[in-house]
CSV table of C-alpha atoms and ligand atoms in Angstrom, one decimal:
chain,number,residue,atom,x,y,z
A,24,MET,CA,-28.1,-1.3,-79.2
A,25,GLN,CA,-25.3,-3.8,-78.8
A,26,PRO,CA,-26.1,-7.4,-77.7
A,27,LEU,CA,-26.0,-8.1,-74.0
A,28,ARG,CA,-22.9,-9.9,-72.7
A,29,ARG,CA,-21.6,-11.1,-69.3
A,30,ILE,CA,-19.9,-8.2,-67.4
A,31,ASP,CA,-16.7,-10.2,-66.8
A,32,GLN,CA,-16.5,-11.2,-70.4
A,33,ILE,CA,-16.9,-7.5,-71.5
A,34,LEU,CA,-14.2,-6.3,-69.2
A,35,ALA,CA,-11.8,-9.1,-70.0
A,36,SER,CA,-12.3,-8.9,-73.8
A,37,LEU,CA,-11.7,-5.1,-73.7
A,38,GLY,CA,-8.3,-5.7,-72.1
A,39,TYR,CA,-9.1,-4.7,-68.5
A,40,GLY,CA,-7.7,-7.9,-67.0
A,41,SER,CA,-8.0,-11.6,-66.8
A,42,ARG,CA,-11.5,-13.1,-66.0
A,43,ARG,CA,-10.3,-13.6,-62.5
A,44,GLU,CA,-9.0,-10.0,-62.1
A,45,VAL,CA,-12.1,-8.4,-63.5
A,46,ARG,CA,-14.4,-10.6,-61.3
A,47,LYS,CA,-12.5,-9.0,-58.4
A,48,PHE,CA,-13.3,-5.6,-59.7
A,49,VAL,CA,-16.9,-6.5,-59.5
A,50,ALA,CA,-16.5,-8.0,-56.0
A,51,ASP,CA,-14.8,-4.7,-54.9
A,52,GLY,CA,-17.8,-2.7,-56.1
A,53,ARG,CA,-15.9,-0.9,-58.8
A,54,VAL,CA,-18.2,-1.8,-61.7
A,55,THR,CA,-21.5,-0.1,-62.5
A,56,VAL,CA,-24.1,-0.7,-65.2
A,57,ALA,CA,-26.2,2.4,-66.1
A,58,GLY,CA,-24.9,3.9,-62.8
A,59,VAL,CA,-25.9,0.9,-60.6
A,60,VAL,CA,-23.1,-0.9,-58.7
A,61,GLN,CA,-23.0,-4.6,-59.8
A,62,ASP,CA,-22.2,-7.6,-57.6
A,63,ASP,CA,-22.6,-10.4,-60.1
A,64,PRO,CA,-19.8,-10.7,-62.7
A,65,GLY,CA,-22.1,-13.0,-64.7
A,66,GLY,CA,-24.8,-10.4,-65.0
A,67,LYS,CA,-25.6,-9.3,-68.6
A,68,ALA,CA,-25.1,-5.8,-69.8
A,69,GLU,CA,-24.6,-3.7,-72.9
A,70,PRO,CA,-20.8,-2.9,-73.2
A,71,ALA,CA,-21.4,0.9,-73.6
A,72,SER,CA,-23.4,1.0,-70.3
A,73,VAL,CA,-20.6,-0.5,-68.2
A,74,GLN,CA,-18.2,1.7,-66.2
A,75,LEU,CA,-15.1,0.9,-64.2
A,76,ASP,CA,-14.2,3.3,-61.4
A,77,ASP,CA,-16.8,5.7,-62.7
A,78,ALA,CA,-15.2,5.9,-66.1
A,79,PRO,CA,-16.7,4.6,-69.4
A,80,LEU,CA,-14.9,1.7,-71.0
A,81,GLU,CA,-12.6,2.4,-73.9
A,82,PHE,CA,-14.1,1.8,-77.3
A,83,PRO,CA,-16.8,-0.6,-76.0
A,84,GLU,CA,-18.2,-1.1,-79.5
A,85,GLY,CA,-14.9,-1.9,-81.2
A,86,ILE,CA,-11.8,0.0,-82.4
A,87,PHE,CA,-11.4,1.7,-85.8
A,88,VAL,CA,-8.7,4.4,-85.9
A,89,ILE,CA,-6.4,6.0,-88.4
A,90,LEU,CA,-2.7,6.2,-87.4
A,91,HIS,CA,-0.1,8.4,-89.1
A,92,LYS,CA,2.6,5.8,-89.2
A,93,PRO,CA,6.1,7.2,-88.7
A,94,ALA,CA,9.2,5.7,-90.3
A,95,GLY,CA,11.1,3.2,-88.2
A,96,CYS,CA,8.3,1.1,-86.8
A,97,VAL,CA,6.8,-2.2,-88.0
A,98,CYS,CA,3.3,-3.4,-88.3
A,99,SER,CA,4.2,-6.7,-86.8
A,100,ARG,CA,3.4,-7.5,-83.1
A,101,ASP,CA,6.7,-9.3,-82.7
A,102,LEU,CA,8.8,-7.5,-80.1
A,103,ARG,CA,12.0,-8.8,-81.7
A,104,GLU,CA,11.4,-6.6,-84.8
A,105,GLY,CA,12.0,-3.4,-82.8
A,106,ARG,CA,9.6,-0.5,-82.4
A,107,ARG,CA,6.0,-1.5,-83.3
A,108,ILE,CA,3.0,0.6,-84.4
A,109,TYR,CA,1.3,-1.0,-81.3
A,110,ASP,CA,3.8,0.9,-79.1
A,111,LEU,CA,2.1,4.1,-80.3
A,112,LEU,CA,-1.4,3.0,-79.3
A,113,PRO,CA,-2.8,2.4,-75.8
A,114,PRO,CA,-1.1,-0.7,-74.3
A,115,ARG,CA,-4.5,-2.1,-73.2
A,116,TRP,CA,-5.4,-2.6,-76.9
A,117,LEU,CA,-2.9,-5.5,-77.1
A,118,GLN,CA,-4.9,-7.3,-74.4
A,119,ARG,CA,-8.2,-7.1,-76.3
A,120,GLY,CA,-10.0,-9.9,-78.1
A,121,PRO,CA,-10.7,-10.0,-81.0
A,122,ALA,CA,-7.1,-8.9,-81.6
A,123,VAL,CA,-6.4,-5.4,-82.7
A,124,THR,CA,-4.6,-5.4,-86.1
A,125,SER,CA,-3.6,-3.0,-88.8
A,126,ILE,CA,-5.6,-3.2,-92.1
A,127,GLY,CA,-2.8,-4.3,-94.3
A,128,ARG,CA,0.8,-3.4,-93.6
A,129,LEU,CA,3.3,-0.7,-94.5
A,130,ASP,CA,7.1,-1.4,-94.6
A,131,ARG,CA,9.2,-0.2,-91.7
A,132,ASP,CA,10.4,2.9,-93.7
A,133,THR,CA,7.0,3.8,-95.2
A,134,THR,CA,5.0,6.5,-93.6
A,135,GLY,CA,1.4,7.7,-93.7
A,136,VAL,CA,-2.1,6.3,-93.5
A,137,LEU,CA,-2.6,3.1,-91.6
A,138,LEU,CA,-6.0,1.9,-90.4
A,139,VAL,CA,-6.1,-0.1,-87.2
A,140,THR,CA,-9.2,-2.1,-86.0
A,141,ASP,CA,-10.5,-5.2,-84.1
A,142,ASN,CA,-13.2,-5.6,-86.7
A,143,HIS,CA,-11.9,-8.5,-88.9
A,144,ALA,CA,-14.8,-8.3,-91.4
A,145,LEU,CA,-13.7,-4.7,-92.0
A,146,VAL,CA,-10.1,-5.9,-92.5
A,147,HIS,CA,-11.3,-8.2,-95.2
A,148,ARG,CA,-13.5,-5.6,-96.8
A,149,LEU,CA,-10.7,-3.0,-97.0
A,150,THR,CA,-7.9,-5.4,-98.1
A,151,SER,CA,-9.7,-7.7,-100.5
A,152,PRO,CA,-8.8,-7.0,-104.2
A,153,ARG,CA,-12.4,-7.5,-105.1
A,154,HIS,CA,-13.4,-4.3,-103.3
A,155,HIS,CA,-10.9,-2.1,-105.3
A,156,VAL,CA,-9.9,0.2,-102.5
A,157,ASP,CA,-7.5,2.8,-103.8
A,158,LYS,CA,-4.2,3.3,-102.1
A,159,VAL,CA,-2.4,6.5,-103.0
A,160,TYR,CA,1.3,6.9,-102.4
A,161,GLN,CA,3.7,9.8,-102.7
A,162,ALA,CA,7.2,8.5,-103.6
A,163,THR,CA,10.6,9.8,-104.3
A,164,LEU,CA,12.6,7.7,-106.7
A,165,ASP,CA,16.4,7.5,-107.1
A,166,ARG,CA,16.1,9.6,-110.3
A,167,ALA,CA,13.5,11.2,-112.5
A,168,PRO,CA,11.4,8.4,-114.1
A,169,GLU,CA,11.0,8.1,-117.9
A,170,PRO,CA,7.5,9.3,-119.0
A,171,ARG,CA,6.7,5.9,-120.6
A,172,LEU,CA,6.2,4.5,-117.1
A,173,VAL,CA,2.8,6.2,-117.0
A,174,ASP,CA,1.5,4.0,-119.8
A,175,GLU,CA,3.4,0.9,-118.7
A,176,LEU,CA,1.8,1.0,-115.2
A,177,ALA,CA,-1.6,1.8,-116.6
A,178,SER,CA,-1.5,-1.1,-119.0
A,179,GLY,CA,-2.3,-3.7,-116.4
A,180,THR,CA,0.3,-6.1,-117.8
A,181,LEU,CA,3.2,-5.6,-115.4
A,182,ARG,CA,4.4,-8.9,-113.9
A,183,LEU,CA,6.3,-8.6,-110.7
A,184,ALA,CA,9.3,-10.9,-110.2
A,185,GLY,CA,8.1,-14.3,-109.1
A,186,GLU,CA,4.4,-13.7,-109.7
A,187,ASP,CA,2.2,-15.0,-112.5
A,188,LYS,CA,-0.7,-12.7,-112.3
A,189,PRO,CA,-0.1,-9.2,-113.7
A,190,CYS,CA,-0.7,-6.2,-111.4
A,191,ALA,CA,-3.9,-4.4,-112.0
A,192,ALA,CA,-3.6,-1.0,-113.8
A,193,ALA,CA,-2.0,1.7,-111.6
A,194,GLN,CA,-2.1,5.4,-112.2
A,195,LEU,CA,1.1,7.3,-112.1
A,196,VAL,CA,1.4,11.1,-111.9
A,197,LEU,CA,4.8,12.6,-112.6
A,198,ARG,CA,5.3,15.4,-110.0
A,199,GLY,CA,8.6,16.7,-111.4
A,200,GLY,CA,12.1,15.5,-110.8
A,201,ALA,CA,12.2,12.2,-108.9
A,202,GLU,CA,8.8,12.8,-107.2
A,203,VAL,CA,5.7,10.7,-108.3
A,204,GLU,CA,2.3,9.9,-107.0
A,205,ILE,CA,1.0,6.4,-107.7
A,206,THR,CA,-2.4,4.9,-107.1
A,207,VAL,CA,-2.7,1.1,-106.8
A,208,HIS,CA,-5.8,-1.0,-106.2
A,209,GLU,CA,-4.2,-4.1,-104.7
A,210,GLY,CA,-2.0,-4.7,-101.6
A,211,ARG,CA,0.8,-7.0,-102.7
A,212,PHE,CA,3.9,-7.5,-100.6
A,213,HIS,CA,6.2,-4.4,-101.1
A,214,GLN,CA,4.1,-3.7,-104.2
A,215,VAL,CA,5.1,-0.1,-105.0
A,216,LYS,CA,8.8,-0.8,-104.5
A,217,ARG,CA,8.7,-3.9,-106.6
A,218,MET,CA,6.7,-2.1,-109.4
A,219,PHE,CA,9.4,0.6,-109.7
A,220,ALA,CA,12.2,-2.0,-109.2
A,221,HIS,CA,10.8,-3.8,-112.3
A,222,PHE,CA,11.8,-0.7,-114.3
A,223,GLY,CA,15.2,-0.3,-112.6
A,224,TYR,CA,14.2,2.5,-110.1
A,225,GLU,CA,14.7,2.5,-106.4
A,226,VAL,CA,12.0,4.0,-104.1
A,227,CYS,CA,13.9,6.2,-101.6
A,228,ARG,CA,10.9,7.6,-99.7
A,229,LEU,CA,7.4,6.2,-99.6
A,230,HIS,CA,4.3,7.9,-98.0
A,231,ARG,CA,0.7,6.6,-98.2
A,232,SER,CA,-1.4,9.7,-98.4
A,233,ARG,CA,-4.8,8.0,-98.8
A,234,LEU,CA,-6.5,4.6,-98.3
A,235,GLY,CA,-10.0,4.5,-99.7
A,236,ASP,CA,-11.7,7.6,-98.3
A,237,TYR,CA,-9.3,8.0,-95.4
A,238,THR,CA,-6.6,10.7,-95.3
A,239,LEU,CA,-4.5,12.0,-92.5
A,240,GLY,CA,-5.8,15.5,-92.2
A,241,ASP,CA,-3.8,17.3,-89.6
A,242,LEU,CA,-2.5,14.2,-87.8
A,243,SER,CA,1.2,14.4,-87.1
A,244,ALA,CA,3.5,11.3,-87.4
A,245,GLY,CA,2.8,8.9,-84.5
A,246,GLN,CA,-0.7,10.3,-83.7
A,247,TRP,CA,-4.0,8.5,-84.2
A,248,ARG,CA,-7.7,9.5,-84.2
A,249,ALA,CA,-10.9,7.5,-84.0
A,250,LEU,CA,-13.0,7.0,-87.1
A,251,VAL,CA,-16.6,6.0,-87.6
A,252,PRO,CA,-16.7,2.6,-89.2
A,253,PRO,CA,-18.3,2.5,-92.7
A,254,GLY,CA,-21.9,1.4,-92.5
B,14,URA,N1,4.4,-0.8,-101.3
B,14,URA,C1,5.6,-0.9,-100.8
B,14,URA,O1,6.5,-1.3,-101.5
B,14,URA,N2,5.8,-0.7,-99.4
B,14,URA,C2,4.8,-0.3,-98.6
B,14,URA,O2,5.0,-0.1,-97.4
B,14,URA,C3,3.5,-0.1,-99.2
B,14,URA,C4,3.3,-0.3,-100.5
């Protein structure tokens, strides 16, 4: 059972309107708790038991979803950056508090697994280097890599330009031609592209196929599905 909270606070924090607007919903008899019409916006309820216009509230216990990020959209919220991942999600989510955010970021041209949540403890858990969450990428380079890269990347000695601390060991699988799979355990800025740039290769296509235990399954680009948060 979730803690009891004020009805107006529940509706406003889940993005249904300002405090003033959601109080009006209550005054208009549109809000029920366990099926009973409410007249006090300050009354306490469990979020999952509240309904507006006879419909349950969206994700009353928090958001945790996997999105198949398409190329061409950014993980930022800034409208000036063009199409955003948030434009692929229900608009109400941008009105929620705590804020909905991606767990780490992918570059505009990178596709694949992106987790989105309003649970900031989970963000920390899945992005902190201490928790060693694997990130698996499929990449196409500008040419076939030299086999020595496998050992170089596994050595844990690679220093990215402008950084003192070497990258943790990464596992590289040569897939034939310019195709590779690389598993990294950190989330540094442009990490995969910079790792290959260090050896003089350009990443022409980058797709994240797994983050921790999470894979896309049959999600097509631009689609998302709800996940059960880890216990
Ligand atoms: N590494 C990159 O260089 N870019 C991404 O989007 C993800 C990992």
